[in-house]
Coordinates of C-alpha atoms in Angstrom, one line a residue:
Chain A
M541 CA -1.7 -22.0 13.4
T542 CA 1.8 -22.8 13.0
I543 CA 4.7 -22.0 11.3
T544 CA 5.2 -25.2 8.5
S545 CA 9.2 -23.9 7.3
Y546 CA 11.3 -21.3 5.8
C547 CA 13.9 -20.4 3.9
I548 CA 16.8 -18.0 4.8
I549 CA 19.4 -16.3 1.5
R550 CA 22.1 -14.4 3.2
N551 CA 26.0 -13.8 2.2
Q552 CA 25.0 -16.3 -0.8
Q553 CA 24.7 -18.9 1.1
V554 CA 20.7 -20.8 1.4
L555 CA 19.3 -22.2 4.1
T556 CA 15.9 -24.4 4.9
P557 CA 15.1 -26.9 7.6
N558 CA 16.3 -29.6 5.8
E559 CA 19.4 -28.0 3.6
T560 CA 22.5 -25.9 3.7
L561 CA 23.8 -24.6 0.6
S562 CA 26.7 -22.2 -0.4
L563 CA 26.5 -21.4 -4.1
T564 CA 29.8 -18.8 -4.0
Q565 CA 29.9 -15.9 -6.7
P566 CA 31.8 -12.9 -7.7
S567 CA 28.7 -11.2 -7.3
F568 CA 25.8 -10.4 -6.0
D569 CA 24.8 -10.8 -9.5
D570 CA 25.8 -13.9 -10.2
F571 CA 24.7 -15.6 -7.2
L572 CA 20.5 -14.9 -8.9
T573 CA 21.7 -16.6 -11.6
A574 CA 23.5 -19.4 -10.5
L575 CA 20.5 -20.1 -7.6
Y576 CA 17.6 -19.2 -10.7
D577 CA 19.8 -22.1 -12.8
R578 CA 19.8 -25.1 -9.8
L579 CA 16.8 -24.1 -9.4
Q580 CA 15.7 -23.9 -12.8
P581 CA 12.0 -23.3 -12.4
N582 CA 11.8 -22.4 -16.6
Y583 CA 10.4 -19.2 -15.5
P584 CA 11.9 -16.1 -19.3
R585 CA 10.1 -14.3 -16.7
F586 CA 13.1 -14.2 -14.5
Y587 CA 15.4 -12.1 -16.5
K588 CA 13.2 -9.4 -15.7
M589 CA 13.2 -8.5 -12.6
D590 CA 15.4 -6.3 -10.1
N591 CA 17.4 -8.1 -8.1
Q592 CA 14.6 -8.0 -5.2
S593 CA 12.0 -9.7 -7.3
K594 CA 14.5 -12.3 -8.2
L595 CA 15.5 -12.2 -5.1
G596 CA 11.8 -13.1 -3.7
F597 CA 11.3 -15.4 -6.6
L598 CA 14.0 -17.4 -6.1
A599 CA 13.3 -18.1 -2.3
A600 CA 9.0 -18.7 -2.9
E601 CA 10.2 -21.9 -5.1
I602 CA 12.4 -23.2 -2.3
L603 CA 10.3 -22.8 0.0
L604 CA 6.9 -23.9 -1.4
K605 CA 8.5 -26.7 -3.8
E606 CA 9.1 -28.1 -0.6
Y607 CA 6.2 -27.0 1.2
S608 CA 3.4 -26.4 -2.1
I609 CA 0.3 -24.0 -1.8
Q610 CA -1.3 -25.3 -4.4
S611 CA -3.8 -27.9 -2.5
Y612 CA -4.9 -23.7 -1.4
K613 CA -7.4 -21.7 -2.8
P614 CA -5.7 -18.9 -4.2
E615 CA -7.9 -15.9 -2.5
T616 CA -7.3 -18.0 0.5
V617 CA -3.0 -18.2 -0.2
S618 CA -2.0 -14.2 1.2
V619 CA 1.5 -12.9 1.3
V620 CA 2.5 -10.1 4.1
L621 CA 6.2 -8.8 3.9
S622 CA 8.7 -6.0 5.6
N623 CA 12.3 -5.1 4.7
A624 CA 14.8 -2.1 5.3
N625 CA 14.5 -0.5 2.2
A626 CA 12.1 -0.3 0.3
S627 CA 12.3 -0.3 -3.4
L628 CA 15.5 1.6 -2.9
D629 CA 17.8 -0.5 -4.1
T630 CA 16.1 -0.7 -7.9
D631 CA 15.7 3.6 -7.1
I632 CA 19.5 3.6 -7.8
R633 CA 19.1 2.2 -10.6
F634 CA 16.2 4.1 -12.4
E635 CA 17.2 8.3 -11.1
A636 CA 20.4 7.0 -13.3
S637 CA 18.5 6.1 -16.0
T638 CA 16.6 9.5 -15.7
Q639 CA 20.2 10.9 -16.7
T640 CA 20.1 9.1 -20.3
V641 CA 17.0 7.6 -21.1
A642 CA 14.5 7.1 -18.2
S643 CA 13.3 2.9 -17.6
P644 CA 9.8 2.9 -17.8
S645 CA 11.0 -1.7 -16.9
L646 CA 12.5 -0.1 -14.7
F647 CA 10.4 2.1 -13.3
V648 CA 7.6 -0.2 -12.4
Y649 CA 10.0 -2.1 -9.6
T650 CA 9.9 1.2 -8.2
L651 CA 7.6 0.2 -5.6
A652 CA 8.4 -1.4 -2.2
N653 CA 6.0 -4.6 -3.2
I654 CA 6.2 -5.9 -6.2
V655 CA 7.9 -8.6 -5.7
M656 CA 4.7 -9.4 -3.7
G657 CA 3.3 -8.8 -6.9
E658 CA 5.4 -11.1 -9.1
I659 CA 5.0 -14.2 -6.4
C660 CA 1.8 -13.5 -6.6
I661 CA 2.3 -13.6 -10.5
R662 CA 4.4 -17.1 -10.2
H663 CA 2.6 -19.3 -7.5
S664 CA -1.8 -17.8 -8.2
I665 CA -1.6 -16.0 -5.6
K666 CA -4.7 -14.0 -4.9
G667 CA -5.1 -13.9 -1.5
E668 CA -4.1 -10.4 1.0
N669 CA -0.6 -8.4 0.6
A670 CA 0.7 -6.4 2.1
F671 CA 4.3 -4.4 2.4
F672 CA 5.9 -3.2 6.2
V673 CA 9.0 -1.1 6.0
A674 CA 11.3 -0.8 9.8
P675 CA 15.2 -0.8 10.6
E676 CA 15.0 -5.1 11.2
F677 CA 12.8 -7.9 11.0
N678 CA 10.0 -6.9 13.4
A679 CA 8.9 -11.0 14.5
R680 CA 6.1 -9.1 17.0
L681 CA 4.9 -7.0 13.9
M682 CA 4.5 -9.5 11.8
T683 CA 3.0 -12.4 14.5
S684 CA 0.7 -9.6 15.5
Y685 CA -0.5 -8.4 11.8
S686 CA -0.7 -12.5 10.1
H687 CA -2.8 -14.1 13.5
Q688 CA -5.4 -11.4 12.7
V689 CA -4.7 -12.5 8.6
L690 CA -5.5 -15.8 9.3
N691 CA -8.3 -15.6 11.9
Q692 CA -9.9 -12.7 8.9
N693 CA -11.6 -13.5 5.7
K694 CA -10.8 -16.5 4.2
T695 CA -7.6 -17.1 5.0
E696 CA -5.5 -20.3 5.3
V697 CA -2.4 -19.5 4.9
C698 CA 0.1 -16.7 4.9
L699 CA 3.9 -16.5 3.2
A700 CA 5.4 -13.7 5.1
G701 CA 9.0 -11.9 6.1
W702 CA 11.8 -9.8 5.5
V703 CA 13.4 -9.8 2.1
D704 CA 15.6 -6.8 1.7
V705 CA 18.2 -5.9 -1.4
L706 CA 20.4 -2.9 -0.7
G707 CA 23.4 -2.7 -3.4
G708 CA 25.4 -6.2 -2.4
Q709 CA 23.3 -7.0 0.3
H710 CA 21.0 -9.3 0.8
N711 CA 18.3 -11.1 3.2
V712 CA 15.5 -13.3 3.5
F713 CA 13.8 -15.3 5.1
L714 CA 10.8 -16.5 4.3
Y715 CA 8.6 -18.6 5.9
L716 CA 5.0 -20.2 5.7
V717 CA 2.7 -20.1 8.9
E718 CA -1.3 -21.8 8.6
N719 CA -4.3 -22.8 9.6
R720 CA -3.5 -26.8 9.7
E721 CA -0.2 -29.3 10.8
R722 CA 2.4 -30.0 9.2
G723 CA 5.9 -29.9 8.7
L724 CA 7.9 -27.4 11.8
A725 CA 4.7 -27.2 13.2
L726 CA 6.7 -24.4 15.7
P727 CA 3.9 -22.3 17.7
H728 CA 3.4 -18.8 15.5
T729 CA 4.7 -16.2 18.5
A730 CA 7.0 -14.1 18.2
T731 CA 9.8 -15.8 20.8
E732 CA 9.8 -19.0 17.3
L733 CA 10.1 -16.4 14.8
E734 CA 12.3 -14.3 16.2
K735 CA 15.0 -17.7 17.1
L736 CA 14.7 -19.3 13.2
Y737 CA 15.2 -15.4 11.7
R738 CA 18.3 -14.9 14.3
Q739 CA 20.1 -18.7 13.6
Chain B
M581 CA -13.6 -7.4 18.7
K582 CA -13.0 -4.1 20.2
T583 CA -14.6 -1.9 17.6
V584 CA -11.6 0.8 15.9
W585 CA -13.5 4.5 15.6
V586 CA -11.9 7.0 14.5
V587 CA -12.3 10.6 16.2
G588 CA -9.8 13.2 14.7
D589 CA -8.7 14.1 11.1
S590 CA -7.1 16.7 9.0
M591 CA -5.7 17.4 5.3
I592 CA -3.4 19.7 3.1
S593 CA -3.7 19.9 0.0
P594 CA -3.4 22.5 -2.8
L595 CA -7.2 22.9 -1.8
G596 CA -6.6 23.8 1.9
E597 CA -4.3 23.3 5.0
T598 CA -8.0 21.5 7.0
T599 CA -10.2 19.2 5.6
A600 CA -13.6 22.0 6.3
A601 CA -11.6 23.9 3.4
N602 CA -11.2 20.8 1.3
Y603 CA -14.1 20.1 1.3
Q604 CA -15.1 23.4 0.6
N605 CA -13.8 23.7 -2.3
V606 CA -14.0 20.1 -3.7
R607 CA -17.5 20.6 -3.1
A608 CA -17.5 24.3 -4.8
G609 CA -15.8 22.5 -7.6
K610 CA -12.4 23.9 -7.8
S611 CA -9.3 21.4 -8.4
G612 CA -5.8 21.6 -7.3
I613 CA -4.6 20.3 -10.8
T614 CA -2.7 23.5 -12.5
K615 CA -0.3 23.1 -15.8
V616 CA 3.4 22.2 -14.3
E617 CA 6.4 23.8 -16.5
L618 CA 9.2 22.7 -13.9
T619 CA 10.6 19.8 -16.8
E620 CA 11.1 20.4 -20.4
L621 CA 7.5 18.4 -20.8
P622 CA 4.7 20.3 -19.0
F623 CA 2.0 18.0 -17.5
Y624 CA -0.6 18.5 -15.2
A625 CA -0.4 18.1 -11.4
S626 CA -1.7 19.9 -7.6
T627 CA 1.4 21.2 -6.1
I628 CA 1.4 22.6 -3.2
A629 CA 2.9 26.1 -4.1
N630 CA 3.9 26.9 -0.2
L631 CA 5.9 23.9 0.6
Q632 CA 8.7 24.4 1.4
A633 CA 11.6 22.3 3.2
T634 CA 13.5 23.4 6.3
T635 CA 16.8 22.9 7.3
T636 CA 15.3 20.2 10.1
N637 CA 13.0 18.3 7.8
T638 CA 13.3 17.5 3.6
R639 CA 9.4 19.2 1.8
F640 CA 7.8 15.6 2.6
E641 CA 8.5 15.5 5.7
N642 CA 7.2 18.7 6.4
L643 CA 4.4 18.5 5.1
V644 CA 2.9 15.2 6.9
L645 CA 4.1 16.5 10.2
Q646 CA 1.4 20.0 8.8
A647 CA -0.8 16.8 8.2
A648 CA -0.2 15.2 12.4
Q649 CA -0.1 18.5 14.2
P650 CA -3.2 19.7 14.5
I651 CA -4.5 16.0 15.1
V652 CA -2.0 15.8 18.1
I653 CA -2.2 19.2 19.4
Q654 CA -5.9 18.6 20.4
T655 CA -5.6 15.9 22.0
T656 CA -3.2 13.8 24.5
L657 CA -1.8 10.3 22.1
P658 CA 0.1 8.4 25.4
P659 CA 3.8 7.6 23.3
D660 CA 3.6 3.5 24.8
K661 CA -0.7 3.3 23.5
T662 CA -0.1 5.1 20.3
L663 CA 1.6 3.7 17.1
F664 CA 2.0 6.1 13.8
I665 CA 1.3 4.8 10.6
L666 CA 3.0 6.2 7.6
S667 CA 1.3 5.1 4.9
T668 CA 3.8 6.3 1.4
T669 CA 5.1 5.4 -1.5
K670 CA 7.9 7.0 -2.1
G671 CA 9.1 9.3 0.9
N672 CA 12.0 10.8 0.6
I673 CA 13.1 10.1 -2.9
E674 CA 14.2 13.9 -3.5
L675 CA 17.0 13.5 -1.5
L676 CA 18.2 10.7 -4.0
K677 CA 21.0 12.5 -6.4
S678 CA 22.9 9.7 -8.4
E679 CA 25.2 8.8 -5.6
P680 CA 27.0 5.8 -4.4
I681 CA 25.2 4.1 -2.3
I682 CA 27.7 5.4 0.7
G683 CA 26.2 8.5 0.4
L684 CA 22.9 7.3 0.7
H685 CA 21.0 10.1 3.3
P686 CA 20.1 7.7 5.7
R687 CA 16.4 9.8 5.4
L688 CA 16.1 8.0 2.7
A689 CA 15.1 5.2 4.0
L690 CA 11.1 5.5 4.6
H691 CA 11.2 4.3 8.2
A692 CA 14.3 7.1 9.8
A693 CA 11.6 9.5 8.1
A694 CA 8.5 8.2 10.1
S695 CA 11.2 8.5 13.2
H696 CA 11.9 11.3 11.9
V697 CA 8.9 13.7 12.4
A698 CA 7.4 10.5 15.4
Q699 CA 9.7 12.3 17.4
Q700 CA 9.4 15.5 16.4
L701 CA 5.1 14.5 16.9
G702 CA 5.9 13.4 20.5
L703 CA 5.1 9.6 19.7
K704 CA 7.6 6.8 19.9
N705 CA 6.2 3.6 18.3
S706 CA 5.7 4.2 14.2
L707 CA 5.3 1.8 11.1
V708 CA 5.1 2.8 7.3
V709 CA 3.3 0.6 5.3
S710 CA 4.9 1.3 1.2
N711 CA 1.9 -1.0 -0.8
A712 CA 2.4 1.3 -4.5
C713 CA -1.9 3.0 -4.5
I714 CA -3.5 1.1 -2.5
S715 CA -0.8 2.2 0.7
G716 CA -3.7 4.7 2.8
V717 CA -6.0 2.2 2.8
L718 CA -4.2 -0.9 3.1
A719 CA -2.4 1.6 6.4
L720 CA -6.4 2.3 7.8
I721 CA -6.6 -1.7 7.6
T722 CA -3.6 -2.5 9.4
A723 CA -4.7 0.7 12.6
K724 CA -7.7 -1.8 12.6
R725 CA -5.8 -4.6 12.9
L726 CA -3.0 -3.8 15.4
L727 CA -5.3 -2.1 17.4
Q728 CA -8.2 -4.9 18.1
N729 CA -4.6 -7.0 19.0
G730 CA -4.6 -4.4 22.1
E731 CA -0.8 -3.4 22.0
Y732 CA -2.3 -0.2 21.1
D733 CA -5.4 1.4 22.5
H734 CA -4.9 4.6 19.6
A735 CA -3.2 4.9 15.8
L736 CA -2.1 7.5 13.7
V737 CA -2.3 7.3 10.2
V738 CA -0.6 9.8 8.2
G739 CA -1.0 9.2 3.6
A740 CA 1.7 11.5 2.4
D741 CA 3.4 11.5 -1.7
V742 CA 5.2 15.2 -2.5
L743 CA 6.2 15.2 -6.3
S744 CA 9.6 14.6 -7.1
P745 CA 11.4 14.6 -11.2
F746 CA 12.2 10.9 -9.8
I747 CA 8.2 10.2 -9.5
V748 CA 7.0 12.5 -12.7
S749 CA 9.8 11.4 -15.1
G750 CA 9.0 7.5 -13.9
F751 CA 4.9 8.4 -14.9
Q752 CA 5.9 10.1 -17.7
C753 CA 8.5 7.2 -19.3
L754 CA 5.2 4.9 -18.9
Q755 CA 3.0 7.7 -20.4
A756 CA 0.3 7.2 -17.9
M757 CA 0.0 11.3 -18.2
S758 CA -2.3 13.3 -19.1
S759 CA -1.5 16.0 -21.6
E760 CA -4.8 17.4 -19.4
P761 CA -6.9 17.5 -16.2
C762 CA -8.1 14.1 -16.0
K763 CA -10.6 12.8 -17.3
P764 CA -12.1 9.3 -13.9
F765 CA -14.7 7.4 -16.3
D766 CA -15.2 9.4 -19.3
K767 CA -14.7 8.0 -22.3
D768 CA -11.9 10.6 -23.4
R769 CA -10.3 10.1 -20.4
S770 CA -6.2 10.1 -21.3
G771 CA -4.1 9.3 -17.7
I772 CA -3.7 10.1 -14.2
N773 CA -2.7 13.9 -13.1
L774 CA 0.4 13.5 -10.1
G775 CA -0.8 15.4 -7.4
E776 CA 0.7 16.1 -3.8
G777 CA -1.2 15.9 -0.5
A778 CA -1.2 14.3 2.7
A779 CA -4.1 13.4 5.8
A780 CA -3.8 11.9 9.0
L781 CA -6.8 10.5 10.3
L782 CA -7.0 9.3 14.3
L783 CA -8.2 6.1 15.3
T784 CA -9.1 4.9 18.6
T785 CA -10.2 1.9 20.6
T786 CA -11.4 4.2 23.5
P787 CA -13.3 7.0 22.1
E788 CA -14.8 8.5 25.4
S789 CA -11.5 10.3 25.8
F790 CA -11.9 12.4 22.5
P791 CA -15.3 13.7 22.2
T792 CA -16.0 14.4 18.3
S793 CA -19.5 15.1 17.2
H794 CA -19.6 11.5 15.2
K795 CA -19.6 8.7 15.8
I796 CA -17.7 7.0 12.8
K797 CA -15.9 3.6 12.6
L798 CA -14.5 1.2 10.3
T799 CA -15.6 -1.9 10.2
G800 CA -15.3 -4.6 7.2
F801 CA -12.0 -3.9 4.8
G802 CA -10.7 -6.7 1.7
L803 CA -7.4 -7.6 0.2
S804 CA -6.7 -9.2 -3.2
N805 CA -4.7 -9.6 -5.4
D806 CA -4.6 -9.7 -8.7
A807 CA -2.0 -12.6 -10.3
N808 CA -2.1 -11.0 -13.6
H809 CA 0.1 -8.1 -14.2
I810 CA 2.5 -6.0 -12.3
S811 CA 1.6 -2.4 -13.7
G812 CA -1.9 -3.0 -15.1
P813 CA -4.9 -3.9 -13.6
S814 CA -7.2 -7.5 -14.0
R815 CA -8.8 -8.8 -17.2
T816 CA -11.8 -8.7 -15.4
G817 CA -12.0 -7.1 -12.2
E818 CA -12.5 -10.3 -10.5
E819 CA -10.1 -9.9 -7.5
L820 CA -10.7 -6.0 -6.6
A821 CA -14.9 -8.2 -6.8
S822 CA -13.1 -10.7 -3.8
A823 CA -12.2 -7.3 -1.5
I824 CA -15.1 -6.3 -1.5
A825 CA -17.1 -9.4 -1.6
Q826 CA -14.7 -10.2 2.2
A827 CA -15.8 -6.1 3.6
F828 CA -18.8 -7.2 3.6
T829 CA -19.3 -10.6 4.5
Q830 CA -17.2 -8.6 7.9
A831 CA -19.3 -5.9 8.0
K832 CA -22.3 -8.4 8.3
L833 CA -23.8 -5.8 5.6
T834 CA -25.4 -7.0 2.3
T835 CA -24.3 -4.2 -1.0
E836 CA -27.5 -2.4 -0.6
Q837 CA -26.5 -1.2 3.0
I838 CA -23.9 0.6 1.2
D839 CA -24.7 4.4 0.2
V840 CA -21.6 6.4 -1.3
I841 CA -18.5 4.4 -2.7
S842 CA -15.5 6.4 -2.8
G843 CA -13.7 4.5 -5.8
H844 CA -10.4 4.8 -6.9
G845 CA -10.7 6.5 -10.3
T846 CA -7.3 7.1 -11.4
A847 CA -8.5 8.5 -15.4
T848 CA -6.3 5.5 -16.4
L849 CA -8.2 3.8 -19.8
F850 CA -7.6 0.2 -17.9
N851 CA -8.0 1.0 -14.2
D852 CA -11.5 2.6 -14.7
E853 CA -13.1 -0.5 -16.9
M854 CA -11.2 -3.0 -14.3
E855 CA -13.2 -0.7 -11.5
A856 CA -16.4 -0.3 -13.6
K857 CA -15.7 -4.3 -13.7
A858 CA -15.7 -4.9 -10.6
L859 CA -18.0 -2.7 -9.0
T860 CA -20.5 -4.7 -11.7
L861 CA -19.8 -8.2 -10.3
A862 CA -20.1 -6.9 -6.3
G863 CA -23.3 -6.1 -7.4
L864 CA -22.7 -2.5 -7.1
N865 CA -22.6 -0.9 -10.1
Q866 CA -26.4 1.3 -9.3
T867 CA -24.6 2.6 -5.5
P868 CA -23.5 6.2 -6.5
L869 CA -19.5 5.6 -7.2
T870 CA -18.2 9.3 -6.6
G871 CA -13.9 9.6 -8.1
L872 CA -11.7 12.0 -7.0
K873 CA -8.8 12.2 -8.6
G874 CA -10.1 15.4 -10.3
Y875 CA -9.6 17.5 -7.8
F876 CA -6.2 16.4 -5.9
G877 CA -4.8 14.0 -8.6
H878 CA -2.9 10.7 -7.5
T879 CA -1.5 11.7 -4.2
L880 CA -0.1 8.2 -4.4
G881 CA 0.4 7.1 -0.8
A882 CA -2.0 10.1 0.5
A883 CA -4.8 9.1 -1.8
G884 CA -6.2 6.7 0.3
V885 CA -6.8 8.7 3.3
I886 CA -7.6 11.9 1.4
E887 CA -10.3 10.3 0.3
T888 CA -11.4 7.9 2.9
I889 CA -11.8 11.9 4.3
M890 CA -13.3 14.0 1.8
A891 CA -15.5 10.4 2.2
M892 CA -16.4 11.0 5.5
Q893 CA -16.5 14.5 4.7
G894 CA -19.7 13.7 2.9
M895 CA -21.6 10.5 5.0
L896 CA -21.3 14.0 7.5
Q897 CA -22.8 16.4 5.6
N898 CA -25.8 14.0 4.0
E899 CA -24.4 15.2 -0.1
T900 CA -22.4 13.8 -2.9
V901 CA -20.2 15.6 -4.5
D902 CA -19.3 15.8 -8.3
T903 CA -17.1 13.5 -9.9
K904 CA -15.1 16.3 -11.3
G905 CA -13.8 15.4 -14.9
Y906 CA -16.5 13.4 -15.8
T907 CA -19.0 14.1 -18.1
A908 CA -19.5 11.5 -20.9
H909 CA -19.7 7.4 -19.8
G910 CA -16.0 5.7 -21.3
V911 CA -16.4 2.3 -19.6
S912 CA -18.0 -0.4 -20.4
V913 CA -20.6 -0.7 -18.6
P914 CA -22.7 1.6 -16.7
L915 CA -22.4 3.0 -13.5
N916 CA -23.6 5.1 -10.8
I917 CA -21.6 8.2 -10.7
T918 CA -22.0 11.2 -8.9
Q919 CA -21.9 14.8 -11.3
G920 CA -23.0 17.7 -9.3
V921 CA -23.5 18.4 -5.5
K922 CA -26.9 16.6 -4.4
S923 CA -28.0 16.0 -1.6
Q924 CA -28.7 12.3 -0.3
S925 CA -28.6 10.5 3.1
Q926 CA -25.4 8.3 4.7
K927 CA -24.7 6.0 6.7
R928 CA -22.9 3.2 5.2
I929 CA -19.7 4.3 2.9
L930 CA -17.1 1.8 1.0
K931 CA -13.5 2.8 -0.3
T932 CA -11.5 1.0 -3.0
A933 CA -8.4 1.6 -4.8
S934 CA -5.9 -0.3 -6.6
G935 CA -2.5 -0.6 -7.1
F936 CA 1.5 -1.7 -8.9
G937 CA 2.0 -5.1 -8.1
G938 CA -1.5 -6.3 -8.7
C939 CA -2.9 -5.2 -5.1
N940 CA -6.7 -4.0 -4.1
A941 CA -8.2 -2.9 -1.1
A942 CA -12.0 -2.2 -0.2
L943 CA -12.8 -0.1 3.6
I944 CA -16.1 0.7 5.1
L945 CA -17.1 2.6 7.3
E946 CA -20.6 3.0 9.4
Q947 CA -21.6 6.3 10.6
E948 CA -23.7 5.6 14.2

């Protein structure tokens, strides 16, 4: 069981084991669009998403482009995510909409786990889902829980990490843990995860 | 792998402030659902009238405390070896008042609300599970996993959600709310009723420290995603069926060995149909199936825990209760939906749940 790759997005900068990409834009919304345009996933559904789903979607695009999970059966891929602010960024927007006409298209994004749903739809992932809310990225919890996910039931690969958005603040750390060895092949321990997250 | 036992439970809803009071009222066919005329559009919901905010706590936090305190008072939970897990979808969302981000109340953050409550319970380690309507079942699964990893010996799992204008206007704009008391699996079902409630389960790997009159353990579980739609369920039910199948494999059980199913049964057209198909695919369409939303409404993050506790009561009393609101079969495949209170000996129950984001969960509880 090893960590095979990762993708970090913070301060309008993308960081993977192979590259660092800065796409500085006047606003976070502009940054999301600029990154989408650069990746060209040709996925119009992106424009319907809230910012948290957009951010998680883009990080997953980058991570899974290089480390494809297509050889895995859909039910053997699991997703374990966490953040500090649940869906608060969109909660605020939905609450504002209720002052005039409450928006159903915003309301469906007012749950923390919807970003996982979007990633699952995009990559045909049908394995386990779990979403935790914690004050900060908790490497110990993530290793402990993902370890069990990979040891029980059908999971062969776990897409895990942190996807947090509030206003212009954004912080993503997505990584892959697999039962087979490829890529970074780092030991799946809290210390290694913490090191990757803190870089 | 260590066995995880259920050694305590407690719950609050409009039907009562103890597990026993709630179960008695369910048995008697009483419902917490009434017509609520707080907003321009009246709606049906299950609300707790005497629940108030205090100077230290919000309504939501007081509800969580009321559910957890009876367990904490009756037991000794070492803070270093106990994890407090809060299952909620919206927590303190009523504190959100369209303010700029700078003015946000700190306990709008779910983890902050959880640690605020944990502290009052004398516990120091807390975690929030927020995974739409499977939150409660997932919180129990998470507790089982983290206890089996050995870091903690005990987990106090509390599921809770309260009604707020935010949630009500959300479900109203989705047109998901029924204009009458909900009718799970019925041909005239027309949507959900929201509900307020909280429920607590104490789980442990050292049951000898907690004398109970029963021996109930969490055995198999399964989780899955539909990968289909963020606010509508799977068309086929295959993914919930897959979660159920994983639970059976893990518990080393066959479908005939399950005595009763406590379903999700939200009373929306699509959810109940999906569940019916999933249970058929899983080979469980003959097994007695109970839906409890007609008593408590849909209590969101509390639902999985409330419904697990009620199913456990049924198992301990060896009886099934009425699926309130169900009279005429309304899904495309036959199911064995419970009607009236009937005695039935039970050793194993299955709890299922599904939610927005395409998530599904299944959990088996067994009595020794």
